[in-house]
Coordinates of C-alpha atoms and ligand atoms in Angstrom, one line a residue:
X1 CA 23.0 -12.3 2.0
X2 CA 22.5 -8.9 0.7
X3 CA 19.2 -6.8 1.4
X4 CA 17.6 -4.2 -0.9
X5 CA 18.8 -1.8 0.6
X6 CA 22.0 -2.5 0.1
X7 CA 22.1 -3.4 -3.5
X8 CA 22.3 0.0 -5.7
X9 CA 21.9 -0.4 -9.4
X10 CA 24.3 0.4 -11.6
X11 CA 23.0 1.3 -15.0
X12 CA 24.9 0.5 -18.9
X13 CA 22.7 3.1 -21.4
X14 CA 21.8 0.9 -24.5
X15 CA 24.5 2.9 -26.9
X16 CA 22.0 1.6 -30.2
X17 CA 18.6 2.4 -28.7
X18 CA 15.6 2.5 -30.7
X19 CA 14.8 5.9 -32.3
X20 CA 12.0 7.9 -30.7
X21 CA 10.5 7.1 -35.0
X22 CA 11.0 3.8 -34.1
X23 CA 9.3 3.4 -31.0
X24 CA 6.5 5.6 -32.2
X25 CA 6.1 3.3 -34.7
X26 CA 6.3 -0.3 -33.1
X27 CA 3.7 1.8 -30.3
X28 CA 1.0 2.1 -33.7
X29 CA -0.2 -1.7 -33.3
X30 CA 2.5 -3.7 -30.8
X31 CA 0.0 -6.8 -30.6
X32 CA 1.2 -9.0 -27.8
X33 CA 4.5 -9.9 -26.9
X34 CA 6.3 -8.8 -29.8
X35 CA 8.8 -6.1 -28.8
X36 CA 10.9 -5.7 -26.6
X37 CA 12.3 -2.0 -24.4
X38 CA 15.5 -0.8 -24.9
X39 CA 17.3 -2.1 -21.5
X40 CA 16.6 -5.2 -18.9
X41 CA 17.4 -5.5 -15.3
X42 CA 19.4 -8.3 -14.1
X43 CA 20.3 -9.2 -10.6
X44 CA 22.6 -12.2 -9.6
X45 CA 22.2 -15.1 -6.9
X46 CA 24.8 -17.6 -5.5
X47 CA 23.9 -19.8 -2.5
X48 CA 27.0 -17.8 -0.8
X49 CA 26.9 -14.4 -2.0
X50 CA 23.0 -13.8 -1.8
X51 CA 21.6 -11.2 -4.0
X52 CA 24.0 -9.5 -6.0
X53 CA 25.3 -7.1 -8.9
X54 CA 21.9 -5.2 -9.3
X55 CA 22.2 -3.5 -13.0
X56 CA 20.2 -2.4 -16.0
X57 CA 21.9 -3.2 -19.0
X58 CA 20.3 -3.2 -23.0
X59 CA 18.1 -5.5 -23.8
X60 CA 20.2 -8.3 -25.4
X61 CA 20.7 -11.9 -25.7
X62 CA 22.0 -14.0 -22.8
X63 CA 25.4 -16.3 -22.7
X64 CA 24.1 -19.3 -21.0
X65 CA 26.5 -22.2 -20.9
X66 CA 24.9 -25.0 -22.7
X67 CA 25.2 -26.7 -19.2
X68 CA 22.8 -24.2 -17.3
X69 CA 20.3 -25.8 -15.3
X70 CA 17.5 -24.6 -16.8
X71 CA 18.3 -25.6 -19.8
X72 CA 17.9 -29.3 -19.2
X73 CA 15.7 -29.1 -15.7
X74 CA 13.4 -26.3 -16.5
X75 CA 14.5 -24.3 -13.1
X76 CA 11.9 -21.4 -14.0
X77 CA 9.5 -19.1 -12.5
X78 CA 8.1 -15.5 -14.2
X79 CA 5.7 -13.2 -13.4
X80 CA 3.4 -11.3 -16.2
X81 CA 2.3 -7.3 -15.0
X82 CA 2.0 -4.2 -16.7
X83 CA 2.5 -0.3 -16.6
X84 CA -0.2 2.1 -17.3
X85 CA 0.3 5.6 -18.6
X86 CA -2.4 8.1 -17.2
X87 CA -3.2 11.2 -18.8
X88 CA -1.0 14.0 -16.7
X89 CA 2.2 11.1 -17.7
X90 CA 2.7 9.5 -14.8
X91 CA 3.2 5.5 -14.9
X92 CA 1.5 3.0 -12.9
X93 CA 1.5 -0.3 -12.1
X94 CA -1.0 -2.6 -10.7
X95 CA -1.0 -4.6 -7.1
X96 CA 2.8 -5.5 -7.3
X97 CA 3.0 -6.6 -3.8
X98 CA 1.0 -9.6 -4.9
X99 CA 2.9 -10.3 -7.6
X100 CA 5.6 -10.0 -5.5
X101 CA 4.1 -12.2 -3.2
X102 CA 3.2 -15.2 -5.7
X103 CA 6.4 -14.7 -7.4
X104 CA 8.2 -15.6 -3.8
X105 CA 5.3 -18.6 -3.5
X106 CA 6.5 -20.1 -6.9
X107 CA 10.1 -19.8 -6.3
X108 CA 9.6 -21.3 -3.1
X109 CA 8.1 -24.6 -5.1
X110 CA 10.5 -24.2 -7.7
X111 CA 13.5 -24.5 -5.1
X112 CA 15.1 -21.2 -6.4
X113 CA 16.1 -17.4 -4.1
X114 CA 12.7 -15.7 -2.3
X115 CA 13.6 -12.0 -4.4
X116 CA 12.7 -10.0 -1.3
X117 CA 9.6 -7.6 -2.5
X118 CA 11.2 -4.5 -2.5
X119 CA 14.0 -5.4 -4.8
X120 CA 11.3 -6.9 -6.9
X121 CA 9.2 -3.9 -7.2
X122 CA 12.2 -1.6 -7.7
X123 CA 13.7 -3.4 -10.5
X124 CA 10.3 -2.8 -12.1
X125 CA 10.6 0.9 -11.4
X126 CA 14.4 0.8 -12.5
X127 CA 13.6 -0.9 -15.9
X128 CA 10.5 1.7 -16.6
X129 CA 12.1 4.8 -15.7
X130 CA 14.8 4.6 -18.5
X131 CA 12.4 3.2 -21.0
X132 CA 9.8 5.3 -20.1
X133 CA 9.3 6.3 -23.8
X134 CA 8.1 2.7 -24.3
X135 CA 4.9 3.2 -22.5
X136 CA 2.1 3.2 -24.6
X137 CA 0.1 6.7 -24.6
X138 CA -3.1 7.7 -22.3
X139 CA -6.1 6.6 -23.9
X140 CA -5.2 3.7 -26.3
X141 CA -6.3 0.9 -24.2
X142 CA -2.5 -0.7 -24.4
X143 CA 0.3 -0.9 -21.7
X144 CA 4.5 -1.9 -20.9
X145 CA 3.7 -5.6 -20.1
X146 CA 6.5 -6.7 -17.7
X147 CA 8.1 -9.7 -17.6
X148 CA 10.2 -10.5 -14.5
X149 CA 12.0 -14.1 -14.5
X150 CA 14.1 -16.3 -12.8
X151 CA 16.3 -18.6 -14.4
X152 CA 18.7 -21.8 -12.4
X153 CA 22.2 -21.1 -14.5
X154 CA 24.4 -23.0 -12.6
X155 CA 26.3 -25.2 -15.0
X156 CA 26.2 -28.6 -13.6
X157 CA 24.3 -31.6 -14.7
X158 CA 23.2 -32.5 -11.1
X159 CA 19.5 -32.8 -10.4
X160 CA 19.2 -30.4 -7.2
X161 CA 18.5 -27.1 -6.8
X162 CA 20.9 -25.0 -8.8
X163 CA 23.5 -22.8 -6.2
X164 CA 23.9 -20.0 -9.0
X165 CA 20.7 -17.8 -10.5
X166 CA 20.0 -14.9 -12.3
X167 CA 16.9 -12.5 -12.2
X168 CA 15.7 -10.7 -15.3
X169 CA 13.0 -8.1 -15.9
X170 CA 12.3 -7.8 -19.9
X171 CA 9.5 -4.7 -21.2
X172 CA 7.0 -5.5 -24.3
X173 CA 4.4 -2.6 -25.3
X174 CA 1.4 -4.4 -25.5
X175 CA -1.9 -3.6 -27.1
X176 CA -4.6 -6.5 -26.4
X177 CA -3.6 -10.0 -26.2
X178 CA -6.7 -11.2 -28.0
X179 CA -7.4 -9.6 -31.8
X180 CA -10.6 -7.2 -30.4
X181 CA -10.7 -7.5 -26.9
X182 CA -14.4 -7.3 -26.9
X183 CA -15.0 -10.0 -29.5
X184 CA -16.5 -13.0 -27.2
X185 CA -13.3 -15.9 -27.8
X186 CA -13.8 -19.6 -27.8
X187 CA -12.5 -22.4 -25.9
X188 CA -11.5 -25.8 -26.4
X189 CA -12.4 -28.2 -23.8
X190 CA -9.4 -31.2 -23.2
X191 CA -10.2 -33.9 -21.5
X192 CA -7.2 -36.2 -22.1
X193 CA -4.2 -34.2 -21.2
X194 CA -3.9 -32.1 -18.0
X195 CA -1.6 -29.0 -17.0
X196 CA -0.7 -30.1 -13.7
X197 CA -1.8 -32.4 -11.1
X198 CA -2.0 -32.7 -7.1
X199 CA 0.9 -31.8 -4.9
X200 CA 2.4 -30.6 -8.9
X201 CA 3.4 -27.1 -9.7
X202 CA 0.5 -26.2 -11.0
X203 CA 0.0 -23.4 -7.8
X204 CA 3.2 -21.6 -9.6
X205 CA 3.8 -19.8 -12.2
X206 CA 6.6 -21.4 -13.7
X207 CA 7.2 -22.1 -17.5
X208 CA 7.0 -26.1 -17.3
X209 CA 2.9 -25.7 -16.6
X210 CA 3.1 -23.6 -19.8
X211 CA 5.1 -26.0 -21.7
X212 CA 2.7 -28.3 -20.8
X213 CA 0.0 -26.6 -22.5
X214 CA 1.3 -26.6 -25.7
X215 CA 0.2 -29.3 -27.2
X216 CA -3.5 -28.6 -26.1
X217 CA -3.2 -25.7 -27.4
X218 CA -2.2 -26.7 -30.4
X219 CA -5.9 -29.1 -30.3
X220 CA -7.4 -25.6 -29.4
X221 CA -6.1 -24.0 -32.8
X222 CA -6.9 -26.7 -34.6
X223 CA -10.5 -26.7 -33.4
X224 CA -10.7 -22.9 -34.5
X225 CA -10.3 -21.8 -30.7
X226 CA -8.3 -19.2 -29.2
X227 CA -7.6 -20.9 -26.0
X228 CA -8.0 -24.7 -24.0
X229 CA -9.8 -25.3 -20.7
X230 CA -8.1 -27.9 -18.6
X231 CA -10.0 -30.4 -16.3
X232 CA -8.6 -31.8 -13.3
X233 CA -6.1 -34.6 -13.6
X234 CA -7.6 -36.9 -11.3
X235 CA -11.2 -37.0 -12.4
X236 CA -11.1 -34.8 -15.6
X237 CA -14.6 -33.7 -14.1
X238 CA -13.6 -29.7 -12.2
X239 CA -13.0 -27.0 -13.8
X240 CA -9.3 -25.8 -13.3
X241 CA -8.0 -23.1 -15.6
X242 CA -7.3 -22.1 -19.2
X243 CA -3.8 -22.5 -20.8
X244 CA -2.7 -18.9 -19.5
X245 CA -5.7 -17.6 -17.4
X246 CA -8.0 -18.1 -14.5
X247 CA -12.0 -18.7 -15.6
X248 CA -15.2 -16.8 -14.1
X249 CA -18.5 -18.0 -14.2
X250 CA -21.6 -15.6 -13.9
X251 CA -25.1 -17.2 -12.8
X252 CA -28.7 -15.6 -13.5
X253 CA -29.4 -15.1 -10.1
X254 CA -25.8 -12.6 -9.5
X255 CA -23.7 -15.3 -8.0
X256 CA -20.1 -15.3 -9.2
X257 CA -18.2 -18.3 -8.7
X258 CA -14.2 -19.2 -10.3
X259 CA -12.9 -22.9 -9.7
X260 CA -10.7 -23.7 -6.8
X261 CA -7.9 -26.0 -6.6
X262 CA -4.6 -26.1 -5.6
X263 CA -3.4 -26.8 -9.1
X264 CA -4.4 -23.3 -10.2
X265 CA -2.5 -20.4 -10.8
X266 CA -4.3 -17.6 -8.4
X267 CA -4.5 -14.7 -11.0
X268 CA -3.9 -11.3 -9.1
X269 CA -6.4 -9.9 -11.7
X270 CA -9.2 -12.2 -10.4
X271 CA -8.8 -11.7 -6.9
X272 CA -9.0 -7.8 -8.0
X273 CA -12.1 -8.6 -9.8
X274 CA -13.4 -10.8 -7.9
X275 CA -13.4 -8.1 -5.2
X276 CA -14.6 -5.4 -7.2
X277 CA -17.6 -7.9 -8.2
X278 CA -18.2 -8.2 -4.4
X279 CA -18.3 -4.8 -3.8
X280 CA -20.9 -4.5 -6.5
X281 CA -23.4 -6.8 -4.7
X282 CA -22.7 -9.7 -6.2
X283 CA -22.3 -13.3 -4.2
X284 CA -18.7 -14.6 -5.0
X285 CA -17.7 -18.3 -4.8
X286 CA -14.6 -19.9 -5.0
X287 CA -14.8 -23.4 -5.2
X288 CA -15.5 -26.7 -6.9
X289 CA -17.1 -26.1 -10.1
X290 CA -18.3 -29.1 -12.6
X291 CA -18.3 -29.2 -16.0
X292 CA -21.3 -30.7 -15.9
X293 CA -22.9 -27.8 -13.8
X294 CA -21.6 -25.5 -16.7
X295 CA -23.2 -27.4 -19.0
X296 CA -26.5 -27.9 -17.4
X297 CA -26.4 -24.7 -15.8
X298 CA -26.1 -22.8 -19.1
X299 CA -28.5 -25.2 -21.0
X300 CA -31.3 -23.9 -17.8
X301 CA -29.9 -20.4 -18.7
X302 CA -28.9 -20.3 -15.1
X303 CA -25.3 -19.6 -16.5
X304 CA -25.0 -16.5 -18.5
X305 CA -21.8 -15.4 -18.8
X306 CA -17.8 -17.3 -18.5
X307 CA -15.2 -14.7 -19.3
X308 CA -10.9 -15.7 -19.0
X309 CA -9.0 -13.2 -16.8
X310 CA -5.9 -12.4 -16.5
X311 CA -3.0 -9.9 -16.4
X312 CA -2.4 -10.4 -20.6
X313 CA -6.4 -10.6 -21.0
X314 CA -7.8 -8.6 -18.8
X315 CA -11.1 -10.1 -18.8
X316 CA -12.4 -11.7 -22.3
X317 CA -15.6 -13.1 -22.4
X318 CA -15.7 -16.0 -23.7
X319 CA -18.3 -16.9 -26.9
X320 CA -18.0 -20.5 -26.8
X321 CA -16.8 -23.8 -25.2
X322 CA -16.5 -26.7 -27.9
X323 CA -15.7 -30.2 -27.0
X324 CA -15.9 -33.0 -29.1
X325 CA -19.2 -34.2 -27.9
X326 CA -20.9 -30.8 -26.9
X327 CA -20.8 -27.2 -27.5
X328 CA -21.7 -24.4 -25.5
X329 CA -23.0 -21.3 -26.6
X330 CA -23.1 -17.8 -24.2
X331 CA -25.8 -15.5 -24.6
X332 CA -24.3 -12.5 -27.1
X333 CA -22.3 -10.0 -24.7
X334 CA -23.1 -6.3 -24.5
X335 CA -21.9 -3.3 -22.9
X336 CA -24.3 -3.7 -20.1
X337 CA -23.0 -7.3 -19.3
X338 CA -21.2 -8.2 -16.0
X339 CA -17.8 -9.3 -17.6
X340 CA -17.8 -5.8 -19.8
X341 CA -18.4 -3.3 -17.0
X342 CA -15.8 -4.9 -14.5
X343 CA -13.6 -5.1 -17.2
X344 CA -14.4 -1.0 -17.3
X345 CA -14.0 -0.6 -14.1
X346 CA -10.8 -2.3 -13.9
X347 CA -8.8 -0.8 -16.8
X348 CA -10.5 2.5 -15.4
X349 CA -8.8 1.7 -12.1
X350 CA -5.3 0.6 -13.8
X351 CA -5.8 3.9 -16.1
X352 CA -6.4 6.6 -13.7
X353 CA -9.8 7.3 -14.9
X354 CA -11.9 5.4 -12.0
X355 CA -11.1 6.3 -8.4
X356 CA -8.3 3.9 -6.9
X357 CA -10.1 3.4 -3.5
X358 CA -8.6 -0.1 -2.7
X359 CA -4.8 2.0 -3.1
X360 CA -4.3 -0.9 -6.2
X361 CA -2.0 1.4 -7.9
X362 CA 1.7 1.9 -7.3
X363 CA 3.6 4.4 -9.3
X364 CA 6.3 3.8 -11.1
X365 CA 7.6 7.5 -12.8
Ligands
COI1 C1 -0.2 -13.0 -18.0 O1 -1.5 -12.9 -18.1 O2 0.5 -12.1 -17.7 C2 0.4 -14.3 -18.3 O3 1.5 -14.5 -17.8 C3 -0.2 -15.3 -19.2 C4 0.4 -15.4 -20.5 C5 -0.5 -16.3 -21.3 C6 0.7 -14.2 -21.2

C-alpha cells in the first residue's frame, strides 16, 4: 500500500478560474456552504493498490457510475474544518490531527481505507495553497471551511465493503453558519425520531446520521427553530446532540457539563472548549445529562446558559428549547456570559489574536 511519502501530487490548474472580481465578490457575504474554491484534491483507493494518484484538479462534477456503492449503500464519511487568515497573511488551521484522528475512527465503522494523517493534513495544505485567494480576509470573523470526504465507488451491487474509493477535499468561504452569530438560536426538542442508536454510527461522522436528521429538522423549521435536539433512542430521556452539533450546558454554580454517549459525534471544537473552560476554573462534566434536569435545573435558575458547538458554529448560544409540551427560556446572553467569552477566546486562538499556548494551530501557507 502506498505511504504519504510516497504519493506526490500532481496538480491540473483550473484553466476557467474565478476572477480575483469574482472571488472578491462571492468573499462580500459567502453565508454558509454556498461556494465552492477553484480546485479539489482527490486521492484514489483499491483494496490492491492502496492509496493512489494524489492530484488537485478544478473543482468540478464527479462521473460516478450509477452503480457506485454509495449511491445505493450510503458508504460515506466527511470531516468539516476550516482555514483562518491572520493579519501578517499566513493561513491556519485548527487541531487537524484530531480531525485526522476521528476521520480514521469513522472510516473504521464505516468499513472504508484509514487515510493515514499526514496525507490527510497535506491534502488540506495542497488544496489551500492554490486557492489561497479564497481565504476570507483578517478581521471579518469568516474562514475556508474544508470539506474532506470519502466516498465507496466501486460499481457493484453487493452489500460489502466496497474494494474501490475515492477521497475528496472541496473549499467553501464561509462567513457564520447562523444569520448573526451572536443572536441566541432556538431548538426544537424531538422526541419521536432519533439520529442513531446503540452499537449505530452515530460515534461517526458519516452522511447517513445526517440524512437521518432531515426530517426533524424539517419539524424544527416548522416550529420556527433553527436546529433539533435529539434524545436517546432507547429511553428518549438523555440528552445526545443537535442535528449537526455537540450541546453545552452551563450551571449557576460554574460547572460545565456536555452529554455523553457513544452515539455522539465528539466535536473537536468541544473538546477545545471544553479545555479552555477548564483552564478558566470551571468544573467540566461529561456525562449523562437529563432532560428533565435541564428543565428543572433551568426552571431553579441553576441552568443558565446551553450554547451548540461546533466546527460550522463555533459556539451559538442557544435562546430557546421548545417542545410540544414545554418551552425553555435562557436568561438574555451578553458579552460577559460564559458561552460569549470562550467563543472570544476561541476564534482569538484560531485568528492569531490570542496566544496559541496549547500549539492548536497548524499552518497551512
Ligand atoms: C461542522 O460543524 O463542520 C459540520 O460538519 C456540521 C454541519 C452541520 C455543517
Amino acid at each position: 500500500m502506498s505511504t504519504t511519502t510516497e504519493l506526490e501530487f500532481r496538480i491540473e490548474r483550473n484553466s476557467s478560474a474565478k476572477s480575483d472580481a469574482e472571488v472578491a465578490e462571492i468573499l462580500q457575504n459567502p453565508g454558509f456552504g454556498h461556494y465552492f474554491t477553484d480546485h479539489m484534491v482527490v486521492i484514489d483507493w483499491t483494496k490492491d493498490g492502496g492509496w493512489q494518484d494524489a492530484r488537485v484538479v478544478p473543482y468540478g462534477p464527479l462521473m460516478l457510475n450509477p452503480a457506485s456503492a454509495v449511491l445505493h449503500y450510503a458508504q460515506e464519511i466527511f470531516e468539516g474544518m476550516k482555514a483562518y487568515r491572520h493579519a501578517d497573511g499566513t493561513v491556519h488551521t485548527f487541531r487537524p490531527d484530531r480531525n485526522a484522528a476521528r476521520f480514521a475512527g469513522s472510516a473504521r465503522r464505516l468499513a472504508l481505507p484509514e487515510l493515514p494523517e499526514e496525507l490527510f493534513i497535506e491534502s488540506l495544505r495542497q488544496l489551500v495553497e492554490i486557492d489561497q485567494r479564497w481565504v476570507p480576509e483578517y478581521g471579518k470573523d469568516q474562514s475556508l471551511y474544508l470539506r474532506p470526504f470519502m466516498i465507496a465507488n466501486e460499481d457493484f451491487l453487493g452489500v460489502r465493503a466496497a474494494e474501490s474509493v475515492s477521497y475528496y477535499v472541496i473549499a467553501s468561504p464561509a462567513g457564520s453558519y447562523f444569520q448573526d452569530p451572536t443572536q441566541p438560536v432556538s431548538i426544537w426538542l424531538e422526541r419521536e425520531l432519533s439520529r442513531a442508536g446503540k452499537g449505530g454510527t452515530g460515534a461517526a461522522k458519516c452522511g447517513g446520521n445526517y440524512a437521518a436528521s432531515l426530517l426533524p429538522q424539517q419539524t424544527a423549521y416548522a416550529n420556527g427553530c433553527e436546529q433539533v435536539l435529539f434524545l436517546d433512542a432507547f429511553e428518549q430521556k438523555y440528552l445526545e446532540e443537535l442535528g449537526g452539533m455537540n450541546i453545552v450546558l452551563a450551571f449557576k454554580d460554574g460547572t460545565v457539563a456536555t452529554p455523553e454517549s457513544d452515539s455522539i459525534l465528539a466535536s473537536v471544537t468541544n473538546e477545545a472548549i471544553l479545555e479552555l473552560v477548564a483552564e478558566a476554573g470551571h468544573k467540566v462534566e461529561r456525562r449523562r445529562i437529563t432532560l428533565d434536569e435541564w428543565r428543572e435545573g433551568a426552571a431553579a435558575g441553576e441552568i443558565t446558559e446551553a450554547f451548540a458547538v461546533g466546527t460550522a458554529a463555533v459556539i451559538a448560544p442557544i435562546g430557546t428549547l421548545k417542545a410540544t409540551d414545554f418551552v425553555i427560556e435562557n436568561p438574555p446572553v451578553t458579552l460577559d456570559s460564559l458561552s460569549m467569552r470562550i467563543r472570544a477566546q476561541l476564534t482569538g486562538i484560531q485568528n492569531g489574536e490570542v496566544p496559541d499556548t496549547h500549539g492548536w494551530l497548524h499552518q497551512l501557507v
